[in-house]
JSON list of C-alpha atoms in Angstrom, two decimals:
[
{"chain": "M", "resi": 1, "resn": "GLU", "atom": "CA", "xyz": [89.77, -81.84, -50.03]},
{"chain": "M", "resi": 2, "resn": "GLU", "atom": "CA", "xyz": [87.90, -80.01, -46.77]},
{"chain": "M", "resi": 3, "resn": "ARG", "atom": "CA", "xyz": [86.02, -83.10, -46.18]},
{"chain": "M", "resi": 4, "resn": "ALA", "atom": "CA", "xyz": [88.99, -84.85, -46.22]},
{"chain": "M", "resi": 5, "resn": "GLN", "atom": "CA", "xyz": [90.82, -82.90, -43.79]},
{"chain": "M", "resi": 6, "resn": "ILE", "atom": "CA", "xyz": [87.95, -83.80, -41.39]},
{"chain": "M", "resi": 7, "resn": "LEU", "atom": "CA", "xyz": [87.50, -87.22, -41.77]},
{"chain": "M", "resi": 8, "resn": "ASP", "atom": "CA", "xyz": [91.01, -87.31, -40.82]},
{"chain": "M", "resi": 9, "resn": "VAL", "atom": "CA", "xyz": [90.48, -86.10, -37.59]},
{"chain": "M", "resi": 10, "resn": "PHE", "atom": "CA", "xyz": [87.78, -88.44, -36.99]},
{"chain": "M", "resi": 11, "resn": "ALA", "atom": "CA", "xyz": [89.44, -91.54, -38.36]},
{"chain": "M", "resi": 12, "resn": "HIS", "atom": "CA", "xyz": [92.59, -90.20, -35.68]},
{"chain": "M", "resi": 13, "resn": "ALA", "atom": "CA", "xyz": [90.32, -89.38, -32.86]},
{"chain": "M", "resi": 14, "resn": "HIS", "atom": "CA", "xyz": [89.13, -93.45, -33.21]},
{"chain": "M", "resi": 15, "resn": "MET", "atom": "CA", "xyz": [92.45, -94.90, -33.82]},
{"chain": "M", "resi": 16, "resn": "LYS", "atom": "CA", "xyz": [93.73, -92.81, -30.13]},
{"chain": "M", "resi": 17, "resn": "THR", "atom": "CA", "xyz": [90.59, -94.60, -28.55]},
{"chain": "M", "resi": 18, "resn": "GLY", "atom": "CA", "xyz": [91.87, -97.69, -30.04]},
{"chain": "M", "resi": 19, "resn": "ASN", "atom": "CA", "xyz": [88.88, -98.39, -31.89]},
{"chain": "M", "resi": 20, "resn": "GLY", "atom": "CA", "xyz": [90.99, -99.87, -35.32]},
{"chain": "M", "resi": 21, "resn": "ALA", "atom": "CA", "xyz": [87.90, -100.58, -37.28]},
{"chain": "M", "resi": 22, "resn": "ARG", "atom": "CA", "xyz": [85.67, -97.27, -37.39]},
{"chain": "M", "resi": 23, "resn": "ALA", "atom": "CA", "xyz": [88.69, -95.44, -37.69]},
{"chain": "M", "resi": 24, "resn": "ALA", "atom": "CA", "xyz": [89.79, -97.85, -41.24]},
{"chain": "M", "resi": 25, "resn": "ALA", "atom": "CA", "xyz": [85.56, -97.05, -41.92]},
{"chain": "M", "resi": 26, "resn": "TYR", "atom": "CA", "xyz": [86.22, -92.89, -41.88]},
{"chain": "M", "resi": 27, "resn": "LEU", "atom": "CA", "xyz": [89.69, -93.14, -43.90]},
{"chain": "M", "resi": 28, "resn": "GLU", "atom": "CA", "xyz": [88.24, -95.21, -46.30]},
{"chain": "M", "resi": 29, "resn": "ARG", "atom": "CA", "xyz": [85.78, -92.52, -47.25]},
{"chain": "M", "resi": 30, "resn": "LYS", "atom": "CA", "xyz": [88.54, -90.61, -46.88]},
{"chain": "M", "resi": 31, "resn": "VAL", "atom": "CA", "xyz": [90.44, -92.13, -49.85]},
{"chain": "M", "resi": 32, "resn": "VAL", "atom": "CA", "xyz": [87.49, -91.72, -51.81]},
{"chain": "M", "resi": 33, "resn": "CYS", "atom": "CA", "xyz": [87.19, -88.33, -51.53]},
{"chain": "M", "resi": 34, "resn": "LEU", "atom": "CA", "xyz": [91.31, -88.05, -52.26]},
{"chain": "M", "resi": 35, "resn": "GLY", "atom": "CA", "xyz": [90.75, -89.65, -55.18]},
{"chain": "M", "resi": 36, "resn": "ALA", "atom": "CA", "xyz": [88.18, -87.48, -56.33]},
{"chain": "M", "resi": 37, "resn": "CYS", "atom": "CA", "xyz": [90.39, -84.16, -55.81]},
{"chain": "M", "resi": 38, "resn": "GLN", "atom": "CA", "xyz": [93.23, -86.49, -58.15]},
{"chain": "M", "resi": 39, "resn": "ARG", "atom": "CA", "xyz": [95.61, -86.32, -55.43]},
{"chain": "M", "resi": 40, "resn": "PHE", "atom": "CA", "xyz": [96.75, -90.15, -55.81]},
{"chain": "M", "resi": 41, "resn": "ARG", "atom": "CA", "xyz": [99.75, -89.46, -53.68]},
{"chain": "M", "resi": 42, "resn": "ASP", "atom": "CA", "xyz": [97.76, -88.55, -50.89]},
{"chain": "M", "resi": 43, "resn": "GLN", "atom": "CA", "xyz": [95.42, -91.50, -51.85]},
{"chain": "M", "resi": 44, "resn": "GLY", "atom": "CA", "xyz": [98.17, -94.09, -51.34]},
{"chain": "M", "resi": 45, "resn": "TRP", "atom": "CA", "xyz": [99.30, -93.47, -48.53]},
{"chain": "M", "resi": 46, "resn": "GLY", "atom": "CA", "xyz": [95.43, -93.24, -47.57]},
{"chain": "M", "resi": 47, "resn": "MET", "atom": "CA", "xyz": [94.76, -96.87, -48.16]},
{"chain": "M", "resi": 48, "resn": "PHE", "atom": "CA", "xyz": [98.03, -97.70, -46.48]},
{"chain": "M", "resi": 49, "resn": "GLN", "atom": "CA", "xyz": [96.66, -95.79, -43.15]},
{"chain": "M", "resi": 50, "resn": "VAL", "atom": "CA", "xyz": [93.00, -97.57, -43.75]},
{"chain": "M", "resi": 51, "resn": "ALA", "atom": "CA", "xyz": [95.61, -101.73, -44.06]},
{"chain": "M", "resi": 52, "resn": "THR", "atom": "CA", "xyz": [97.12, -100.11, -40.77]},
{"chain": "M", "resi": 53, "resn": "ALA", "atom": "CA", "xyz": [93.47, -99.78, -39.01]},
{"chain": "M", "resi": 54, "resn": "LEU", "atom": "CA", "xyz": [92.06, -102.65, -40.02]},
{"chain": "M", "resi": 55, "resn": "GLN", "atom": "CA", "xyz": [95.33, -104.40, -38.85]},
{"chain": "M", "resi": 56, "resn": "ASP", "atom": "CA", "xyz": [94.74, -102.95, -35.18]},
{"chain": "M", "resi": 57, "resn": "ALA", "atom": "CA", "xyz": [91.61, -103.86, -35.37]},
{"chain": "M", "resi": 58, "resn": "ASP", "atom": "CA", "xyz": [92.44, -107.88, -36.44]},
{"chain": "M", "resi": 59, "resn": "ASP", "atom": "CA", "xyz": [91.27, -107.97, -39.46]},
{"chain": "M", "resi": 60, "resn": "PHE", "atom": "CA", "xyz": [94.31, -109.42, -41.41]},
{"chain": "M", "resi": 61, "resn": "ALA", "atom": "CA", "xyz": [92.03, -110.58, -44.82]},
{"chain": "M", "resi": 62, "resn": "GLY", "atom": "CA", "xyz": [90.87, -106.41, -45.47]},
{"chain": "M", "resi": 63, "resn": "ALA", "atom": "CA", "xyz": [93.99, -104.99, -44.37]},
{"chain": "M", "resi": 64, "resn": "ARG", "atom": "CA", "xyz": [95.80, -107.71, -47.22]},
{"chain": "M", "resi": 65, "resn": "THR", "atom": "CA", "xyz": [92.96, -106.07, -49.56]},
{"chain": "M", "resi": 66, "resn": "TRP", "atom": "CA", "xyz": [93.98, -102.39, -48.89]},
{"chain": "M", "resi": 67, "resn": "SER", "atom": "CA", "xyz": [97.94, -102.86, -48.89]},
{"chain": "M", "resi": 68, "resn": "THR", "atom": "CA", "xyz": [97.32, -104.28, -51.77]},
{"chain": "M", "resi": 69, "resn": "LYS", "atom": "CA", "xyz": [95.58, -101.12, -52.77]},
{"chain": "M", "resi": 70, "resn": "ALA", "atom": "CA", "xyz": [98.05, -99.12, -51.57]},
{"chain": "M", "resi": 71, "resn": "ARG", "atom": "CA", "xyz": [101.05, -101.40, -53.58]},
{"chain": "M", "resi": 72, "resn": "ASP", "atom": "CA", "xyz": [99.53, -101.11, -56.71]},
{"chain": "M", "resi": 73, "resn": "LEU", "atom": "CA", "xyz": [98.29, -97.23, -57.13]},
{"chain": "M", "resi": 74, "resn": "ALA", "atom": "CA", "xyz": [102.13, -96.30, -55.53]},
{"chain": "M", "resi": 75, "resn": "GLN", "atom": "CA", "xyz": [103.70, -98.65, -58.15]},
{"chain": "M", "resi": 76, "resn": "LYS", "atom": "CA", "xyz": [101.52, -96.67, -60.95]},
{"chain": "M", "resi": 77, "resn": "HIS", "atom": "CA", "xyz": [102.57, -93.79, -59.81]},
{"chain": "M", "resi": 78, "resn": "ALA", "atom": "CA", "xyz": [106.24, -94.18, -58.27]},
{"chain": "M", "resi": 79, "resn": "PHE", "atom": "CA", "xyz": [104.82, -93.36, -54.80]},
{"chain": "M", "resi": 80, "resn": "PHE", "atom": "CA", "xyz": [108.59, -95.21, -53.61]},
{"chain": "M", "resi": 81, "resn": "GLU", "atom": "CA", "xyz": [107.31, -94.08, -49.64]},
{"chain": "M", "resi": 82, "resn": "THR", "atom": "CA", "xyz": [104.23, -95.16, -50.09]},
{"chain": "M", "resi": 83, "resn": "GLU", "atom": "CA", "xyz": [105.01, -99.05, -52.00]},
{"chain": "M", "resi": 84, "resn": "CYS", "atom": "CA", "xyz": [108.01, -99.85, -49.24]},
{"chain": "M", "resi": 85, "resn": "HIS", "atom": "CA", "xyz": [105.62, -99.40, -46.29]},
{"chain": "M", "resi": 86, "resn": "ALA", "atom": "CA", "xyz": [102.85, -101.23, -47.79]},
{"chain": "M", "resi": 87, "resn": "CYS", "atom": "CA", "xyz": [105.44, -104.25, -49.34]},
{"chain": "M", "resi": 88, "resn": "PHE", "atom": "CA", "xyz": [106.59, -104.82, -45.99]},
{"chain": "M", "resi": 89, "resn": "GLN", "atom": "CA", "xyz": [103.54, -104.70, -44.30]},
{"chain": "M", "resi": 90, "resn": "LEU", "atom": "CA", "xyz": [102.19, -107.59, -46.74]},
{"chain": "M", "resi": 91, "resn": "ALA", "atom": "CA", "xyz": [105.47, -109.15, -46.24]},
{"chain": "M", "resi": 92, "resn": "ARG", "atom": "CA", "xyz": [105.45, -109.01, -42.94]},
{"chain": "M", "resi": 93, "resn": "GLN", "atom": "CA", "xyz": [101.41, -110.70, -43.23]},
{"chain": "M", "resi": 94, "resn": "ASP", "atom": "CA", "xyz": [102.81, -112.90, -44.96]},
{"chain": "M", "resi": 95, "resn": "VAL", "atom": "CA", "xyz": [105.24, -114.61, -42.65]},
{"chain": "M", "resi": 96, "resn": "ARG", "atom": "CA", "xyz": [102.93, -114.30, -39.63]},
{"chain": "M", "resi": 97, "resn": "GLU", "atom": "CA", "xyz": [100.76, -116.11, -41.43]},
{"chain": "M", "resi": 98, "resn": "GLY", "atom": "CA", "xyz": [103.32, -118.76, -43.26]},
{"chain": "M", "resi": 99, "resn": "ARG", "atom": "CA", "xyz": [103.82, -117.95, -46.42]},
{"chain": "M", "resi": 100, "resn": "GLU", "atom": "CA", "xyz": [107.64, -117.35, -45.60]},
{"chain": "M", "resi": 101, "resn": "GLU", "atom": "CA", "xyz": [109.08, -117.87, -49.22]},
{"chain": "M", "resi": 102, "resn": "GLU", "atom": "CA", "xyz": [106.49, -114.99, -50.32]},
{"chain": "M", "resi": 103, "resn": "GLY", "atom": "CA", "xyz": [107.22, -112.85, -47.56]},
{"chain": "M", "resi": 104, "resn": "VAL", "atom": "CA", "xyz": [111.00, -112.86, -48.02]},
{"chain": "M", "resi": 105, "resn": "GLU", "atom": "CA", "xyz": [110.53, -112.29, -51.09]},
{"chain": "M", "resi": 106, "resn": "GLY", "atom": "CA", "xyz": [108.57, -109.63, -50.51]},
{"chain": "M", "resi": 107, "resn": "LEU", "atom": "CA", "xyz": [110.73, -108.42, -47.73]},
{"chain": "M", "resi": 108, "resn": "ARG", "atom": "CA", "xyz": [113.78, -108.32, -49.94]},
{"chain": "M", "resi": 109, "resn": "HIS", "atom": "CA", "xyz": [111.97, -105.99, -52.62]},
{"chain": "M", "resi": 110, "resn": "ALA", "atom": "CA", "xyz": [110.79, -103.84, -50.22]},
{"chain": "M", "resi": 111, "resn": "LEU", "atom": "CA", "xyz": [114.49, -103.24, -48.91]},
{"chain": "M", "resi": 112, "resn": "THR", "atom": "CA", "xyz": [115.35, -102.88, -52.97]},
{"chain": "M", "resi": 113, "resn": "VAL", "atom": "CA", "xyz": [112.24, -100.06, -52.89]},
{"chain": "M", "resi": 114, "resn": "THR", "atom": "CA", "xyz": [114.11, -98.11, -49.96]},
{"chain": "M", "resi": 115, "resn": "ASP", "atom": "CA", "xyz": [117.12, -97.24, -51.96]},
{"chain": "M", "resi": 116, "resn": "PHE", "atom": "CA", "xyz": [114.19, -95.19, -53.70]},
{"chain": "M", "resi": 117, "resn": "VAL", "atom": "CA", "xyz": [112.73, -92.88, -51.13]},
{"chain": "M", "resi": 118, "resn": "GLU", "atom": "CA", "xyz": [112.53, -89.28, -51.66]},
{"chain": "M", "resi": 119, "resn": "ASP", "atom": "CA", "xyz": [112.87, -88.60, -47.16]},
{"chain": "M", "resi": 120, "resn": "GLU", "atom": "CA", "xyz": [116.44, -89.96, -46.58]},
{"chain": "M", "resi": 121, "resn": "GLN", "atom": "CA", "xyz": [116.00, -89.94, -42.84]},
{"chain": "M", "resi": 122, "resn": "LYS", "atom": "CA", "xyz": [112.78, -92.10, -43.66]},
{"chain": "M", "resi": 123, "resn": "GLY", "atom": "CA", "xyz": [113.95, -94.56, -45.81]},
{"chain": "M", "resi": 124, "resn": "LYS", "atom": "CA", "xyz": [116.69, -95.45, -43.10]},
{"chain": "M", "resi": 125, "resn": "LEU", "atom": "CA", "xyz": [113.90, -95.91, -40.79]},
{"chain": "M", "resi": 126, "resn": "LEU", "atom": "CA", "xyz": [112.41, -98.34, -43.15]},
{"chain": "M", "resi": 127, "resn": "VAL", "atom": "CA", "xyz": [115.83, -100.15, -43.56]},
{"chain": "M", "resi": 128, "resn": "LEU", "atom": "CA", "xyz": [116.54, -101.01, -40.08]},
{"chain": "M", "resi": 129, "resn": "GLY", "atom": "CA", "xyz": [112.80, -102.21, -39.73]},
{"chain": "M", "resi": 130, "resn": "ILE", "atom": "CA", "xyz": [113.23, -104.21, -42.69]},
{"chain": "M", "resi": 131, "resn": "LEU", "atom": "CA", "xyz": [116.23, -105.69, -42.22]},
{"chain": "M", "resi": 132, "resn": "ASP", "atom": "CA", "xyz": [115.45, -106.86, -38.85]},
{"chain": "M", "resi": 133, "resn": "ASN", "atom": "CA", "xyz": [112.31, -109.03, -40.22]},
{"chain": "M", "resi": 134, "resn": "LEU", "atom": "CA", "xyz": [113.81, -110.39, -42.67]},
{"chain": "M", "resi": 135, "resn": "VAL", "atom": "CA", "xyz": [117.14, -111.55, -40.72]},
{"chain": "M", "resi": 136, "resn": "THR", "atom": "CA", "xyz": [114.94, -112.85, -38.48]},
{"chain": "M", "resi": 137, "resn": "ALA", "atom": "CA", "xyz": [112.55, -114.38, -41.23]},
{"chain": "M", "resi": 138, "resn": "LEU", "atom": "CA", "xyz": [115.88, -116.01, -42.35]},
{"chain": "M", "resi": 139, "resn": "LEU", "atom": "CA", "xyz": [117.36, -117.33, -39.58]},
{"chain": "M", "resi": 140, "resn": "GLY", "atom": "CA", "xyz": [113.97, -119.81, -38.43]},
{"chain": "M", "resi": 141, "resn": "ARG", "atom": "CA", "xyz": [114.54, -121.18, -42.73]},
{"chain": "M", "resi": 142, "resn": "PRO", "atom": "CA", "xyz": [116.85, -124.15, -43.50]},
{"chain": "M", "resi": 143, "resn": "GLY", "atom": "CA", "xyz": [118.63, -123.73, -46.82]},
{"chain": "M", "resi": 144, "resn": "VAL", "atom": "CA", "xyz": [119.37, -120.12, -46.43]},
{"chain": "M", "resi": 145, "resn": "GLU", "atom": "CA", "xyz": [123.35, -119.00, -47.22]},
{"chain": "M", "resi": 146, "resn": "ASP", "atom": "CA", "xyz": [125.64, -117.99, -44.50]},
{"chain": "M", "resi": 147, "resn": "GLY", "atom": "CA", "xyz": [126.66, -115.30, -46.99]},
{"chain": "M", "resi": 148, "resn": "ASP", "atom": "CA", "xyz": [123.83, -113.72, -46.94]},
{"chain": "M", "resi": 149, "resn": "LEU", "atom": "CA", "xyz": [122.32, -113.85, -43.49]},
{"chain": "M", "resi": 150, "resn": "GLU", "atom": "CA", "xyz": [126.34, -112.39, -42.74]},
{"chain": "M", "resi": 151, "resn": "SER", "atom": "CA", "xyz": [125.68, -109.99, -45.59]},
{"chain": "M", "resi": 152, "resn": "LEU", "atom": "CA", "xyz": [122.12, -108.95, -43.95]},
{"chain": "M", "resi": 153, "resn": "LEU", "atom": "CA", "xyz": [123.47, -108.79, -40.06]},
{"chain": "M", "resi": 154, "resn": "CYS", "atom": "CA", "xyz": [126.40, -106.39, -41.22]},
{"chain": "M", "resi": 155, "resn": "ARG", "atom": "CA", "xyz": [124.35, -104.06, -42.97]},
{"chain": "M", "resi": 156, "resn": "PHE", "atom": "CA", "xyz": [121.69, -103.63, -39.99]},
{"chain": "M", "resi": 157, "resn": "GLU", "atom": "CA", "xyz": [124.22, -103.90, -36.93]},
{"chain": "M", "resi": 158, "resn": "THR", "atom": "CA", "xyz": [125.90, -100.93, -39.38]},
{"chain": "M", "resi": 159, "resn": "ALA", "atom": "CA", "xyz": [122.41, -98.78, -39.77]},
{"chain": "M", "resi": 160, "resn": "ALA", "atom": "CA", "xyz": [122.07, -99.77, -35.94]},
{"chain": "M", "resi": 161, "resn": "GLN", "atom": "CA", "xyz": [125.23, -97.85, -35.03]},
{"chain": "M", "resi": 162, "resn": "ALA", "atom": "CA", "xyz": [124.10, -95.30, -36.89]},
{"chain": "M", "resi": 163, "resn": "ASP", "atom": "CA", "xyz": [120.44, -94.54, -35.55]},
{"chain": "M", "resi": 164, "resn": "SER", "atom": "CA", "xyz": [121.44, -94.70, -32.25]},
{"chain": "M", "resi": 165, "resn": "THR", "atom": "CA", "xyz": [124.11, -91.49, -32.84]},
{"chain": "M", "resi": 166, "resn": "ARG", "atom": "CA", "xyz": [122.14, -89.43, -34.57]},
{"chain": "M", "resi": 167, "resn": "VAL", "atom": "CA", "xyz": [120.32, -85.58, -33.56]},
{"chain": "M", "resi": 168, "resn": "PRO", "atom": "CA", "xyz": [117.79, -85.32, -32.91]},
{"chain": "M", "resi": 169, "resn": "ALA", "atom": "CA", "xyz": [117.85, -89.06, -30.73]},
{"chain": "M", "resi": 170, "resn": "ARG", "atom": "CA", "xyz": [114.86, -90.79, -31.08]},
{"chain": "M", "resi": 171, "resn": "GLU", "atom": "CA", "xyz": [112.52, -92.01, -28.22]},
{"chain": "M", "resi": 172, "resn": "ALA", "atom": "CA", "xyz": [114.92, -95.37, -28.39]},
{"chain": "M", "resi": 173, "resn": "PRO", "atom": "CA", "xyz": [117.82, -94.82, -29.61]},
{"chain": "M", "resi": 174, "resn": "LEU", "atom": "CA", "xyz": [120.18, -97.85, -28.82]},
{"chain": "M", "resi": 175, "resn": "MET", "atom": "CA", "xyz": [116.71, -100.33, -29.43]},
{"chain": "M", "resi": 176, "resn": "ASN", "atom": "CA", "xyz": [117.87, -101.47, -33.01]},
{"chain": "M", "resi": 177, "resn": "VAL", "atom": "CA", "xyz": [121.70, -101.77, -31.35]},
{"chain": "M", "resi": 178, "resn": "PHE", "atom": "CA", "xyz": [119.49, -104.37, -28.90]},
{"chain": "M", "resi": 179, "resn": "LEU", "atom": "CA", "xyz": [117.93, -106.61, -31.36]},
{"chain": "M", "resi": 180, "resn": "ALA", "atom": "CA", "xyz": [121.27, -106.33, -33.43]},
{"chain": "M", "resi": 181, "resn": "ARG", "atom": "CA", "xyz": [123.38, -108.25, -30.86]},
{"chain": "M", "resi": 182, "resn": "ASN", "atom": "CA", "xyz": [120.45, -110.62, -30.38]},
{"chain": "M", "resi": 183, "resn": "LEU", "atom": "CA", "xyz": [120.67, -111.56, -34.16]},
{"chain": "M", "resi": 184, "resn": "ARG", "atom": "CA", "xyz": [124.02, -111.50, -34.19]},
{"chain": "M", "resi": 185, "resn": "ALA", "atom": "CA", "xyz": [123.94, -114.80, -31.28]},
{"chain": "M", "resi": 186, "resn": "ARG", "atom": "CA", "xyz": [121.49, -116.52, -32.88]},
{"chain": "M", "resi": 187, "resn": "LEU", "atom": "CA", "xyz": [122.80, -116.51, -36.11]},
{"chain": "M", "resi": 188, "resn": "HIS", "atom": "CA", "xyz": [126.08, -118.24, -33.74]},
{"chain": "M", "resi": 189, "resn": "ASN", "atom": "CA", "xyz": [123.54, -120.39, -32.75]},
{"chain": "M", "resi": 190, "resn": "ARG", "atom": "CA", "xyz": [122.95, -120.89, -36.08]},
{"chain": "M", "resi": 191, "resn": "ARG", "atom": "CA", "xyz": [126.62, -122.27, -36.83]},
{"chain": "M", "resi": 192, "resn": "GLY", "atom": "CA", "xyz": [126.95, -123.93, -33.64]},
{"chain": "M", "resi": 193, "resn": "ASP", "atom": "CA", "xyz": [129.21, -121.35, -32.11]},
{"chain": "M", "resi": 194, "resn": "THR", "atom": "CA", "xyz": [127.70, -121.33, -28.41]},
{"chain": "M", "resi": 195, "resn": "ALA", "atom": "CA", "xyz": [130.99, -119.95, -27.53]},
{"chain": "M", "resi": 196, "resn": "ALA", "atom": "CA", "xyz": [130.59, -116.76, -29.71]},
{"chain": "M", "resi": 197, "resn": "ALA", "atom": "CA", "xyz": [126.98, -116.76, -28.63]},
{"chain": "M", "resi": 198, "resn": "ARG", "atom": "CA", "xyz": [127.33, -116.53, -24.92]},
{"chain": "M", "resi": 199, "resn": "LEU", "atom": "CA", "xyz": [130.19, -113.43, -25.45]},
{"chain": "M", "resi": 200, "resn": "GLU", "atom": "CA", "xyz": [127.62, -111.70, -27.41]},
{"chain": "M", "resi": 201, "resn": "LEU", "atom": "CA", "xyz": [124.88, -112.27, -24.57]},
{"chain": "M", "resi": 202, "resn": "GLU", "atom": "CA", "xyz": [126.98, -111.14, -22.12]},
{"chain": "M", "resi": 203, "resn": "ALA", "atom": "CA", "xyz": [127.97, -108.37, -24.37]},
{"chain": "M", "resi": 204, "resn": "PHE", "atom": "CA", "xyz": [123.74, -107.44, -24.52]},
{"chain": "M", "resi": 205, "resn": "ALA", "atom": "CA", "xyz": [123.68, -107.71, -20.70]},
{"chain": "M", "resi": 206, "resn": "LYS", "atom": "CA", "xyz": [126.13, -105.24, -20.57]},
{"chain": "M", "resi": 207, "resn": "LEU", "atom": "CA", "xyz": [124.38, -102.77, -22.45]},
{"chain": "M", "resi": 208, "resn": "ALA", "atom": "CA", "xyz": [120.98, -103.93, -21.27]},
{"chain": "M", "resi": 209, "resn": "ARG", "atom": "CA", "xyz": [122.96, -102.65, -17.03]},
{"chain": "M", "resi": 210, "resn": "GLN", "atom": "CA", "xyz": [123.93, -99.68, -18.70]},
{"chain": "M", "resi": 211, "resn": "ASN", "atom": "CA", "xyz": [121.31, -98.89, -20.29]},
{"chain": "M", "resi": 212, "resn": "PRO", "atom": "CA", "xyz": [118.18, -100.56, -18.26]},
{"chain": "M", "resi": 213, "resn": "GLY", "atom": "CA", "xyz": [115.47, -98.03, -18.94]},
{"chain": "M", "resi": 214, "resn": "GLU", "atom": "CA", "xyz": [116.01, -99.05, -22.80]},
{"chain": "M", "resi": 215, "resn": "ALA", "atom": "CA", "xyz": [116.73, -102.84, -22.03]},
{"chain": "M", "resi": 216, "resn": "GLN", "atom": "CA", "xyz": [113.21, -102.81, -20.42]},
{"chain": "M", "resi": 217, "resn": "LYS", "atom": "CA", "xyz": [111.52, -101.61, -23.85]},
{"chain": "M", "resi": 218, "resn": "VAL", "atom": "CA", "xyz": [112.66, -104.42, -25.65]},
{"chain": "M", "resi": 219, "resn": "TYR", "atom": "CA", "xyz": [111.60, -107.33, -23.47]},
{"chain": "M", "resi": 220, "resn": "GLN", "atom": "CA", "xyz": [108.38, -105.90, -23.03]},
{"chain": "M", "resi": 221, "resn": "SER", "atom": "CA", "xyz": [108.56, -106.02, -27.43]},
{"chain": "M", "resi": 222, "resn": "GLY", "atom": "CA", "xyz": [109.29, -108.94, -27.20]},
{"chain": "M", "resi": 223, "resn": "ALA", "atom": "CA", "xyz": [110.76, -108.19, -30.86]},
{"chain": "M", "resi": 224, "resn": "GLY", "atom": "CA", "xyz": [111.79, -111.94, -32.35]},
{"chain": "M", "resi": 225, "resn": "LEU", "atom": "CA", "xyz": [113.96, -112.71, -28.80]},
{"chain": "M", "resi": 226, "resn": "ALA", "atom": "CA", "xyz": [115.32, -115.86, -28.68]},
{"chain": "M", "resi": 227, "resn": "ALA", "atom": "CA", "xyz": [115.31, -117.94, -25.64]},
{"chain": "M", "resi": 228, "resn": "PRO", "atom": "CA", "xyz": [118.16, -117.30, -23.65]},
{"chain": "M", "resi": 229, "resn": "THR", "atom": "CA", "xyz": [117.99, -113.69, -24.22]},
{"chain": "M", "resi": 230, "resn": "ILE", "atom": "CA", "xyz": [114.66, -113.33, -22.70]},
{"chain": "M", "resi": 231, "resn": "GLN", "atom": "CA", "xyz": [116.11, -116.00, -19.75]},
{"chain": "M", "resi": 232, "resn": "MET", "atom": "CA", "xyz": [119.29, -113.03, -19.67]},
{"chain": "M", "resi": 233, "resn": "LEU", "atom": "CA", "xyz": [116.25, -110.37, -19.14]},
{"chain": "M", "resi": 234, "resn": "THR", "atom": "CA", "xyz": [114.05, -112.20, -16.74]},
{"chain": "M", "resi": 235, "resn": "GLU", "atom": "CA", "xyz": [116.33, -112.98, -14.13]},
{"chain": "M", "resi": 236, "resn": "MET", "atom": "CA", "xyz": [117.97, -108.95, -14.91]},
{"chain": "M", "resi": 237, "resn": "ARG", "atom": "CA", "xyz": [114.61, -107.41, -14.23]},
{"chain": "M", "resi": 238, "resn": "GLU", "atom": "CA", "xyz": [113.69, -110.20, -11.43]},
{"chain": "M", "resi": 239, "resn": "ALA", "atom": "CA", "xyz": [117.23, -108.96, -10.00]},
{"chain": "M", "resi": 240, "resn": "GLY", "atom": "CA", "xyz": [115.62, -105.52, -10.07]},
{"chain": "M", "resi": 241, "resn": "GLU", "atom": "CA", "xyz": [118.85, -104.46, -12.60]},
{"chain": "M", "resi": 242, "resn": "MET", "atom": "CA", "xyz": [116.54, -103.22, -15.49]}
]
């Protein structure tokens, strides 16, 4: 166990310097140590950490391998938080690589698993991330039922509003509120309701002027923003409004 702790320290030092490949190498050795100690919960999380480090190093094939290992071990032992993270990461990779059907299915599964995450606050944060990605993915697909999108987006809006007022506050408590308004505008456009989309963008702009620091973070993140949203934020930035 002491060896695993030492390897973890080295891994995090490399992560801080942006060397994901070196971090992953140390984390892989940590995973072996944890398995030998039969600390399977920590081993599963360590597998997910390897996947994250490899993803940061742009080794997406390696990241997929380790996310799959983490998911399989978590499912075997009912480690729901690790399973959720691993499935979420695999699903996002599927969407990025053009396997949208598999990605959406994976996101839906991850969303279901959040109901079983032991730490309630961690579960809520996972719900926010998964819903954002799921609605974004579905908005780009033809043939998706409007009712399904509406239900998921309403859930995201409610969760985002609750997250914005929680104590202690997060570093960017309004981030998901901004993202929800962006998605709502995109849904209006999908329906052909340009007037409603314009009103949503106006509400977005008002919130951005009231919270320029957070609006700047949203702008820098990209975060699946629609073209009109990006244009509006760019104009506000150039005008010195944020």
